mmCIF file of C-alpha atoms and ligand atoms in Angstrom:
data_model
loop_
_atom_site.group_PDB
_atom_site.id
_atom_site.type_symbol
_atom_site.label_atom_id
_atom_site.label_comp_id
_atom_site.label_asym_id
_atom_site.label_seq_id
_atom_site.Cartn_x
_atom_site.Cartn_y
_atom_site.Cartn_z
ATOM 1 C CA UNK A 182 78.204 -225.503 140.604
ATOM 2 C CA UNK A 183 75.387 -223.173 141.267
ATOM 3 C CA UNK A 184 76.609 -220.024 141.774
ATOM 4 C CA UNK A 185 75.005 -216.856 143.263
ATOM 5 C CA UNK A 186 77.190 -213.812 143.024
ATOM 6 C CA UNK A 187 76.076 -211.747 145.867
ATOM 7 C CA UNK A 188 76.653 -208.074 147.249
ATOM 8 C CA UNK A 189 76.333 -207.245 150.835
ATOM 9 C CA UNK A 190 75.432 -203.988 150.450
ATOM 10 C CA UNK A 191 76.131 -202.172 154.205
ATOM 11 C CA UNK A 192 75.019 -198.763 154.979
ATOM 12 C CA UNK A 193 76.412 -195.971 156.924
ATOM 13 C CA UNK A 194 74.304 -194.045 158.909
ATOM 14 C CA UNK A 195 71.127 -192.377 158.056
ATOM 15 C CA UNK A 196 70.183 -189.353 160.198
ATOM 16 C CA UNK A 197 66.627 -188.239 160.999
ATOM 17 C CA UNK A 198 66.806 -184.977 158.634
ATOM 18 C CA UNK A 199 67.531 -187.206 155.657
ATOM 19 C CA UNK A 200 65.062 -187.838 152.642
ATOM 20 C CA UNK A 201 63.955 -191.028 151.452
ATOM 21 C CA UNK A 202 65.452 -189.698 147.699
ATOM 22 C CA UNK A 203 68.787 -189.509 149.464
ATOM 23 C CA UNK A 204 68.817 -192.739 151.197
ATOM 24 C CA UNK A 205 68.086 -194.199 147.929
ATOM 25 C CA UNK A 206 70.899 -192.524 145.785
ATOM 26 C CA UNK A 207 72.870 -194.196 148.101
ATOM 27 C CA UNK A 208 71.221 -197.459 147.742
ATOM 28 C CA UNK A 209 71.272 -196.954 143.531
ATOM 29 C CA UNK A 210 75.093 -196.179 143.795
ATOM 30 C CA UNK A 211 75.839 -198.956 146.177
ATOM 31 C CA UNK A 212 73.955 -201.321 143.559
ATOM 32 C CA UNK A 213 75.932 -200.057 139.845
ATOM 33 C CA UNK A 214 78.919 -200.888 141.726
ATOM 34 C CA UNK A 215 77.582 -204.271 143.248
ATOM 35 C CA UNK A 216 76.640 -204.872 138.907
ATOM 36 C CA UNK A 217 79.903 -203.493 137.778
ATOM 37 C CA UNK A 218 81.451 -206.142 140.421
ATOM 38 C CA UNK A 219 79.325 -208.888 138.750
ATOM 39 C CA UNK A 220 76.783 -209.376 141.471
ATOM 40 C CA UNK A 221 72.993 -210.949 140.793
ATOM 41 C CA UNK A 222 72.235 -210.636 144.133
ATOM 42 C CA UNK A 223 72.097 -207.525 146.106
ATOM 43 C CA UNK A 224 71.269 -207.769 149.963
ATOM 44 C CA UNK A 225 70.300 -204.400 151.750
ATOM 45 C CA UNK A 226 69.837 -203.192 155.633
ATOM 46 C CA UNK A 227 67.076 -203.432 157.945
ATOM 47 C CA UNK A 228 64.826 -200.726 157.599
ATOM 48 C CA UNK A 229 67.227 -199.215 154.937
ATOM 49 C CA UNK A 230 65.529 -196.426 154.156
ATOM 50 C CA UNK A 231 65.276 -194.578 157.257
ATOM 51 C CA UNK A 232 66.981 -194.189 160.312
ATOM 52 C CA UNK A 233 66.928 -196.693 163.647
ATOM 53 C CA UNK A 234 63.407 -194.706 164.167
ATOM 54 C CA UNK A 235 62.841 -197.589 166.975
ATOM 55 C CA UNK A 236 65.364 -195.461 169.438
ATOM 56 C CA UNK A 237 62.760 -192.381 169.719
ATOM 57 C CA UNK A 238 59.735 -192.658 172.002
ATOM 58 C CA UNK A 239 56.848 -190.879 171.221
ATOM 59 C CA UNK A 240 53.645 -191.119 173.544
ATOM 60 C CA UNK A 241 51.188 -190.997 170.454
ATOM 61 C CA UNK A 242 52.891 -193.680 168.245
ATOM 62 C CA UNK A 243 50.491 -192.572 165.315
ATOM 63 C CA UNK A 244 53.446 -189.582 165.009
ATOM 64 C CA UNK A 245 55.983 -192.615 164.048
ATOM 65 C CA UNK A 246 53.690 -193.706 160.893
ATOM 66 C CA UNK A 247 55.746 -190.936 158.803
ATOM 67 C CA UNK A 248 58.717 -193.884 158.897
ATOM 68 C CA UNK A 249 56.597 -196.362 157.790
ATOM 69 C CA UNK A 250 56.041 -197.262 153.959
ATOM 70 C CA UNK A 251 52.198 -197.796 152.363
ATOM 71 C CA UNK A 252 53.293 -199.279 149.549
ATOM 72 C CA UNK A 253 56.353 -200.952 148.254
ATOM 73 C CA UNK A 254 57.625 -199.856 145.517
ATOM 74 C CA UNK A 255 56.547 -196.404 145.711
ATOM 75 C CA UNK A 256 57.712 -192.727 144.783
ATOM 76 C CA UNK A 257 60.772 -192.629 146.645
ATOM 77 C CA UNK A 258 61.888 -196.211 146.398
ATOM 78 C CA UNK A 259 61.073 -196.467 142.751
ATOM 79 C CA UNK A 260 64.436 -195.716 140.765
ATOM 80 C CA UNK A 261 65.396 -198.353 142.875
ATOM 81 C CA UNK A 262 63.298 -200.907 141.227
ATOM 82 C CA UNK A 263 64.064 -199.795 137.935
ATOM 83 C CA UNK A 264 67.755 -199.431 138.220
ATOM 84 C CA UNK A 265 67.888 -203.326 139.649
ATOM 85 C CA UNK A 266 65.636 -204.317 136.449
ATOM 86 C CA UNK A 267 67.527 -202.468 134.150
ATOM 87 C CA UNK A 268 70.956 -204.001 135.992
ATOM 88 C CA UNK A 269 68.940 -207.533 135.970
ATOM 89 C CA UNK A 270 69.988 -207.646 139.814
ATOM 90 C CA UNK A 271 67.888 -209.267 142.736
ATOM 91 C CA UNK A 272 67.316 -207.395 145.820
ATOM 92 C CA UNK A 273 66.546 -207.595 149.494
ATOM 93 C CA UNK A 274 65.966 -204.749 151.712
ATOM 94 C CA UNK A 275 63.861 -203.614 154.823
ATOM 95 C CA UNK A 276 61.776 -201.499 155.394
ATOM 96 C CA UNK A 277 59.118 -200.032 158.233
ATOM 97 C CA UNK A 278 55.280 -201.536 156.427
ATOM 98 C CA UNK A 279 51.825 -200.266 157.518
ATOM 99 C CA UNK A 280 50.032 -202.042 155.567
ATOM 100 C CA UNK A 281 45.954 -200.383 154.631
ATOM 101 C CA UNK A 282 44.092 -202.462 157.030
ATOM 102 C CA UNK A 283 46.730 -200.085 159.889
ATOM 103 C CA UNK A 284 48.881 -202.621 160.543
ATOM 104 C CA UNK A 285 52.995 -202.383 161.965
ATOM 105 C CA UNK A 286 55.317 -205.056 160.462
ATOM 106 C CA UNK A 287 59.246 -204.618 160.188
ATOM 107 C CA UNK A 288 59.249 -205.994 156.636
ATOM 108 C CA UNK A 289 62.242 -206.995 154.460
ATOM 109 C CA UNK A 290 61.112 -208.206 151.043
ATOM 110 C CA UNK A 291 62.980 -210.469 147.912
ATOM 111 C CA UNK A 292 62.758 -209.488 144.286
ATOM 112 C CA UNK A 293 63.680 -211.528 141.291
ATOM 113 C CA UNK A 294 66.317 -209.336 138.832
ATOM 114 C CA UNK A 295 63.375 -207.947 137.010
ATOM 115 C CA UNK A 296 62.296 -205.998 140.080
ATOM 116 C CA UNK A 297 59.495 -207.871 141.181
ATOM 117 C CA UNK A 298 58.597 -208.786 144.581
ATOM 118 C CA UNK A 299 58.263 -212.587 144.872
ATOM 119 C CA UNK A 300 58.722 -212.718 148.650
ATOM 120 C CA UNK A 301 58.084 -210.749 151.786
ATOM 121 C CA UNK A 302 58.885 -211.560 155.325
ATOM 122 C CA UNK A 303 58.331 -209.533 158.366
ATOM 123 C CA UNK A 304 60.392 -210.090 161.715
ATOM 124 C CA UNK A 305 59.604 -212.399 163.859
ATOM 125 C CA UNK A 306 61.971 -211.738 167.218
ATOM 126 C CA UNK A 307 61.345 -207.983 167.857
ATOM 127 C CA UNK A 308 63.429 -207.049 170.296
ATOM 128 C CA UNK A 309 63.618 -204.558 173.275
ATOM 129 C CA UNK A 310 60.569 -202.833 175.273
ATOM 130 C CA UNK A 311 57.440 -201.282 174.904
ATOM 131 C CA UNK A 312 57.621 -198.562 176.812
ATOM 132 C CA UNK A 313 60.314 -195.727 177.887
ATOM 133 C CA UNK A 314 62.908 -196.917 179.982
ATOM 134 C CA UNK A 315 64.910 -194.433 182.246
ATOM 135 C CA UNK A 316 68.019 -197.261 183.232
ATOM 136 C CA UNK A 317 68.562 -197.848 179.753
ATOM 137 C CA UNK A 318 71.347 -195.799 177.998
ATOM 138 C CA UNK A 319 69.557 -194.972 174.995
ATOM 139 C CA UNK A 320 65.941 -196.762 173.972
ATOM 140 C CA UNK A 321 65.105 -199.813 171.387
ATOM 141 C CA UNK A 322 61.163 -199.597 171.091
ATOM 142 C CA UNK A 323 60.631 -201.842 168.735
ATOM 143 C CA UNK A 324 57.767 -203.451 170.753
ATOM 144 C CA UNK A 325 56.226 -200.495 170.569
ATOM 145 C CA UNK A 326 56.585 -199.516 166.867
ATOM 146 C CA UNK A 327 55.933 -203.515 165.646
ATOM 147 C CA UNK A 328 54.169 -206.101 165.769
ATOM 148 C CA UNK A 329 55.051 -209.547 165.702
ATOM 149 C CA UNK A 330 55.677 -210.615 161.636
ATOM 150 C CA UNK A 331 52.687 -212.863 161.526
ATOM 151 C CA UNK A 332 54.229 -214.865 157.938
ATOM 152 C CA UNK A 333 56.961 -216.664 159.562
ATOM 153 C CA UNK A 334 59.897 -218.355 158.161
ATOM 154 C CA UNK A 335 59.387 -218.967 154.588
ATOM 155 C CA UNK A 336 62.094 -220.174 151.833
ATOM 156 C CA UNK A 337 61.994 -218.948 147.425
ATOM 157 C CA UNK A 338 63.083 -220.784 144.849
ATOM 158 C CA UNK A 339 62.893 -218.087 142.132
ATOM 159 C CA UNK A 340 66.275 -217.042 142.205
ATOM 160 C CA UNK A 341 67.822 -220.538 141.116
ATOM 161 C CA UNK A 342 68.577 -222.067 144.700
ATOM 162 C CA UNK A 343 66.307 -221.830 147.945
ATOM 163 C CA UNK A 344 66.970 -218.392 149.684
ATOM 164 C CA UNK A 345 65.399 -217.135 152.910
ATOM 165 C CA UNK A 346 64.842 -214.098 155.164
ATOM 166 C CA UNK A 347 65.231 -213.082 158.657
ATOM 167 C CA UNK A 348 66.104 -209.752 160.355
ATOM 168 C CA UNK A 349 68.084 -208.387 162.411
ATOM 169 C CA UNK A 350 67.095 -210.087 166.090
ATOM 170 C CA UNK A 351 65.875 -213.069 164.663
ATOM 171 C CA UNK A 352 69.802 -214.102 163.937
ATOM 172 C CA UNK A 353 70.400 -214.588 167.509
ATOM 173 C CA UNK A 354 67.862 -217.456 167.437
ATOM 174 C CA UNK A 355 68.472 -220.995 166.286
ATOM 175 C CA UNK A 356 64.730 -221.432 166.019
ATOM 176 C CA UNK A 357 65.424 -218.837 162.895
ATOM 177 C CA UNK A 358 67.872 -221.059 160.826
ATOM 178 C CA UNK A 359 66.448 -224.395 161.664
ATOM 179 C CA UNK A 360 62.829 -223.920 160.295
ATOM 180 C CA UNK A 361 64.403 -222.434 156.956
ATOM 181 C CA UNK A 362 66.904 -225.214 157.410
ATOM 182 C CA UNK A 363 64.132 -227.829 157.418
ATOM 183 C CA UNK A 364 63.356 -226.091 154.080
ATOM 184 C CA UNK A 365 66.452 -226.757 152.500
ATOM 185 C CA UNK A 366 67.818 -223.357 152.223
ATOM 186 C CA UNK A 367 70.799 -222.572 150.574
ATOM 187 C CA UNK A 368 71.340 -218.626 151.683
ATOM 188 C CA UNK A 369 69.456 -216.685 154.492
ATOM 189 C CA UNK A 370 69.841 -213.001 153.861
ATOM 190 C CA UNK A 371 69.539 -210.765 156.897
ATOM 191 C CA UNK A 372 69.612 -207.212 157.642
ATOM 192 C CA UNK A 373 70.336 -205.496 160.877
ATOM 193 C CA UNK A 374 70.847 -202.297 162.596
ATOM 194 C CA UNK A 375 72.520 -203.295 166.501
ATOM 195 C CA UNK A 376 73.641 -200.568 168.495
ATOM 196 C CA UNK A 377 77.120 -200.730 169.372
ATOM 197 C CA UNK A 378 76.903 -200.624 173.127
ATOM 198 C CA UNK A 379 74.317 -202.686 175.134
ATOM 199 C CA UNK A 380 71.874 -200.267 176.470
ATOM 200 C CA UNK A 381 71.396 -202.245 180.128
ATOM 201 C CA UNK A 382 75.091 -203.080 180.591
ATOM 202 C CA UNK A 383 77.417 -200.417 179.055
ATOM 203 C CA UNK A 384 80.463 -202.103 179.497
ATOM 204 C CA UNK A 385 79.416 -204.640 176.755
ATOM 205 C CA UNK A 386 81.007 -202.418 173.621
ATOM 206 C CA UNK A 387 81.343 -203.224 170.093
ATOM 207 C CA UNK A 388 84.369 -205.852 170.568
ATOM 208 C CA UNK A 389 82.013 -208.120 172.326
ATOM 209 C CA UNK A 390 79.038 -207.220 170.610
ATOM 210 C CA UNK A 391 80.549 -208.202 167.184
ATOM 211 C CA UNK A 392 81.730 -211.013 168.571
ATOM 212 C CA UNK A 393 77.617 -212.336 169.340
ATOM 213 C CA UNK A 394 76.918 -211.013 165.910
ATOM 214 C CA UNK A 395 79.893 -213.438 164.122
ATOM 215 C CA UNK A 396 79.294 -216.457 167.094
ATOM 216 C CA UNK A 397 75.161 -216.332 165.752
ATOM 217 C CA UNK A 398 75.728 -215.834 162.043
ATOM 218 C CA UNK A 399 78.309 -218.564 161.622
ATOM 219 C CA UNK A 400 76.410 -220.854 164.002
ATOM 220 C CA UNK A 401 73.312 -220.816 162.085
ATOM 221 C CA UNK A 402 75.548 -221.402 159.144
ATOM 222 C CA UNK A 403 76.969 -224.085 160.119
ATOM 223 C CA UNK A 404 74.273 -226.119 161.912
ATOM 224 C CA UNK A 405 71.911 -225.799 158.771
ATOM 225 C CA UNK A 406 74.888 -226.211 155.993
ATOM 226 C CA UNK A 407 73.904 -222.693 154.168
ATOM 227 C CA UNK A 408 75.434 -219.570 153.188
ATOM 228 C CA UNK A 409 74.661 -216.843 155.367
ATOM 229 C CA UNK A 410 74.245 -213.007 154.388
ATOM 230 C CA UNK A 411 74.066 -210.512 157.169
ATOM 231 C CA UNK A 412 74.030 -207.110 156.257
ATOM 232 C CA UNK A 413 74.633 -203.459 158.653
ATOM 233 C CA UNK A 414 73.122 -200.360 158.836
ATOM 234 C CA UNK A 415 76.432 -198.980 160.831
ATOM 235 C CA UNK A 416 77.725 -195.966 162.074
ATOM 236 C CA UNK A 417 76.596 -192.774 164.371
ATOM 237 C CA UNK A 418 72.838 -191.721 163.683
ATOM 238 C CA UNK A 419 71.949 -188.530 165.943
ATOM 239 C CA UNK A 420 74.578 -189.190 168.189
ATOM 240 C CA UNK A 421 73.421 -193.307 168.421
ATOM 241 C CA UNK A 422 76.565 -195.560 167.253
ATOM 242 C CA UNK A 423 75.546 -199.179 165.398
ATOM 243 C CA UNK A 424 78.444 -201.556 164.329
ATOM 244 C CA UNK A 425 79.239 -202.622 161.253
ATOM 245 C CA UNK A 426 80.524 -206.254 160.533
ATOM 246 C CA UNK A 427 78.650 -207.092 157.627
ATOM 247 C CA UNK A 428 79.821 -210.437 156.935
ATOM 248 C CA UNK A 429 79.271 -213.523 154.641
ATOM 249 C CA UNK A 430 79.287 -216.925 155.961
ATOM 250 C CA UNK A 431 79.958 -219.950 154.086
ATOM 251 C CA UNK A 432 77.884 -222.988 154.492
ATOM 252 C CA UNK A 433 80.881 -224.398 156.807
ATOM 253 C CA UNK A 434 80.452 -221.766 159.183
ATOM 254 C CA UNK A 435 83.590 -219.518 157.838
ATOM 255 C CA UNK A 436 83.584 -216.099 157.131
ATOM 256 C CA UNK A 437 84.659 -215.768 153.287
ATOM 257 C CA UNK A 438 84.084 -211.603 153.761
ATOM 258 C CA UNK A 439 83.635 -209.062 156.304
ATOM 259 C CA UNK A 440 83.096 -205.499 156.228
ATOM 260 C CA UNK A 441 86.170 -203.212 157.937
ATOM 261 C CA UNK A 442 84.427 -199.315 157.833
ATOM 262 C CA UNK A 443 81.058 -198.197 159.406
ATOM 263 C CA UNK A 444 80.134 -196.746 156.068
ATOM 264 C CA UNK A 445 78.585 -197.615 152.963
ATOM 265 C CA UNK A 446 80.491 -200.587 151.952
ATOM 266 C CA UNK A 447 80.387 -203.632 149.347
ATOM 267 C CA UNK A 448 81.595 -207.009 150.179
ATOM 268 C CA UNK A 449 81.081 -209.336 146.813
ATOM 269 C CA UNK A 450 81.364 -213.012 147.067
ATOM 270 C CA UNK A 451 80.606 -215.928 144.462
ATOM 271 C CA UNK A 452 78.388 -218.039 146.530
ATOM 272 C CA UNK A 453 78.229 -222.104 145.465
ATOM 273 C CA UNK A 454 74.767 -222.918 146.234
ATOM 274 C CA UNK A 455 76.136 -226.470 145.506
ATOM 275 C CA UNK A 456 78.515 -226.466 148.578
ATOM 276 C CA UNK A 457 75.734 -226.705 151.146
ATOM 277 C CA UNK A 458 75.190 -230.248 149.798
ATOM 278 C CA UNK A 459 78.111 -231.974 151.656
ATOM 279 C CA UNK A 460 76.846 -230.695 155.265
ATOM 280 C CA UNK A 461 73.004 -231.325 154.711
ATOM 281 C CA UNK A 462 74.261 -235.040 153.010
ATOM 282 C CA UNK A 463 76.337 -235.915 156.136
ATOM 283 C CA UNK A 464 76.795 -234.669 159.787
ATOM 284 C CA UNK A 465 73.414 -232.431 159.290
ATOM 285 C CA UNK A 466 71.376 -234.913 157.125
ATOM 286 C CA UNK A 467 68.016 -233.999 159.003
ATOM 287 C CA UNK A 468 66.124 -237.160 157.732
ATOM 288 C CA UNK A 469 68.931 -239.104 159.404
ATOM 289 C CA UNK A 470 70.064 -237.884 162.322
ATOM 290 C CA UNK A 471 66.879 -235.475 164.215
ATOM 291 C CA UNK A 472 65.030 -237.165 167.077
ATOM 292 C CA UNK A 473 61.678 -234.733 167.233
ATOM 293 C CA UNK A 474 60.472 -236.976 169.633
ATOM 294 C CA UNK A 475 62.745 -235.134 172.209
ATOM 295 C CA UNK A 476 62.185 -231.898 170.666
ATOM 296 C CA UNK A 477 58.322 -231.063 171.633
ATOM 297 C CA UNK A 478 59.038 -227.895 174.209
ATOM 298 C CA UNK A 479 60.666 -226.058 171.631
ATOM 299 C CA UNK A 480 57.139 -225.519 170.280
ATOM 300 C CA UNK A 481 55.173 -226.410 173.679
ATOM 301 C CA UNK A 482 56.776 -224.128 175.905
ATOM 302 C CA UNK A 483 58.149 -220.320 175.067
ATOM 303 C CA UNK A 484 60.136 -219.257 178.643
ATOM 304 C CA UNK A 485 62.651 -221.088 180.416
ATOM 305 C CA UNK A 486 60.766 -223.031 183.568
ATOM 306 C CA UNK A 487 63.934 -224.845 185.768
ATOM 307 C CA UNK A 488 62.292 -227.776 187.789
ATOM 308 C CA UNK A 489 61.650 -226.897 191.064
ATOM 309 C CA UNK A 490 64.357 -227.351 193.856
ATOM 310 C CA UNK A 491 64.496 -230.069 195.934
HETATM 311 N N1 CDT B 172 67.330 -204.199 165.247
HETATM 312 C C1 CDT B 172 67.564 -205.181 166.117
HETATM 313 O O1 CDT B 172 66.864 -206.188 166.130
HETATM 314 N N2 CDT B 172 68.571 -205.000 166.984
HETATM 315 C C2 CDT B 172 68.839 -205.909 168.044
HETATM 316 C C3 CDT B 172 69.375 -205.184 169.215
HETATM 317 C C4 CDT B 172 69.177 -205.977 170.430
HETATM 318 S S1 CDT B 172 69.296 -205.056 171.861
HETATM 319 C C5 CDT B 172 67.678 -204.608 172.240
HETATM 320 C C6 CDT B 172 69.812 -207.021 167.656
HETATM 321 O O2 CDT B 172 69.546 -208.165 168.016
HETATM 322 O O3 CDT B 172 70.844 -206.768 167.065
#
């Protein structure tokens, strides 16, 4: 057995007014517990340490760069650090990067449990528009704030098995699992903020919303044989509601947790890195069973083109 103990940290909400040093008392208490519960492994929101900035639209977007981080760690998200060394905890947490040569990433990154970053990954599916949107019940600019994570879909081994990222979006996509899957990884950890109605068809609430989030996570599970993390920033921020439904995913496709509240929340689970062997040995033995020859317009071709009618 290999066994990660991980926490699934979820967040309530964060509202515009609130300090970085807050968010992160929150994120320090949330993590003593997750080491009092005997986790190694501590797995964080999307852009954790802010609010869902991406639902305000500002005409001079140089205004948003006050939600975006320089440097990671820094001042405000230093205790942090230090309270997972001193716990000997890993950690994985997004955050809004500009990075010095002025470039907009939505960044989650991986430390080992001495604080240090050893990976970094920055979303690759950004969702929503670039610019404002009257028939949409509230706004998800993320196309605006963000560009497109230029690292893609890389896998660590420095926490014992072979652990990946994605974020938020990106667990809606196959694409996602399968190219960490062709890594062999054992656990993809993703954060995400999804608001709880769908802004161009209101009727689609958080019942059926939920059930997209659970039908991705525990697909991309199963079809790659790994554990899968996903992890909510949930609740009402300025009067916008996100879901909760934090969940872990075994590497069979089952749900072994799931959060219940829309508030800051700990699921722990004791995660056998070993169990992803029997999938990845049989009915999703890549080596054996994928025909790439039929696969080339995944990578040739980006939109759907129907053939044309007869
Ligand atoms: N943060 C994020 O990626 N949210 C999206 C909302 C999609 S609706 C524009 C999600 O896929 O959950």
């Amino acid at each position: 057995m290999r066994i990660v103990n991980v926490a699934a940290a979820q967040m309530g909400p964060i509202q515009k007014a609130d300090s970085r040093g807050a968010v992160v008392k929150r994120m320090i208490a949330l993590m003593d517990e997750a080491s009092a519960r005997g986790a190694d492994l501590i797995v964080y929101p999307e852009l954790a340490l802010t609010t869902f900035f991406p639902r305000w639209y500002v005409e001079d977007r140089a205004e948003f760069d006050s939600w975006f981080e320089r440097e990671m760690p820094n001042d405000a998200t230093r205790p942090l650090f230090e309270r997972a060394a001193q716990h000997q905890i890993a950690m994985n947490f997004g955050y809004a990067e500009l990075t010095p040569d002025g470039h907009h990433f939505n960044t989650a990154i991986l430390t080992d449990k001495s604080g240090k970053i050893v990976g970094k990954y920055r979303k690759v599916h950004l969702p929503g528009h670039t610019y404002y949107d009257a028939n949409r019940s509230h706004q998800h600019l993320e196309k605006r704030y963000f560009e497109p994570g230029d690292l893609g879909f890389n896998v660590w081994r420095e926490l014992g098995g072979v652990i990946g990222m994605a974020i938020c979006n990106d667990r809606r996509w196959p694409e996602t699992y399968r190219v960490m899957g062709l890594q062999g990884v054992e656990m993809v950890l993703i954060g995400y903020n999804t608001p709880s109605e769908n802004a161009e068809r209101r009727e689609e609430g958080t019942e059926k919303r939920m059930f997209h989030n659970r039908l991705s996570v525990q697909a991309g599970a199963y079809q790659n044989a790994t554990w899968v993390v996903a992890v909510a920033k949930a609740g009402v921020e300025d009067g916008h509601a996100l879901f909760g439904g934090s969940l872990i995913v075994d590497p069979n496709g089952e749900i072994v947790a799931e959060a219940e509240t829309e508030g800051d929340e700990l699921l722990v689970h004791s995660c056998d890195l070993d169990a992803t062997s029997f999938g990845k040995t049989t009915i999703f033995n890549f080596a054996q069973h994928r025909r790439i020859e039929h696969y080339g317009l995944i990578t040739s071709r980006t939109g759907a083109v129907p053939p044309p009618e007869k």
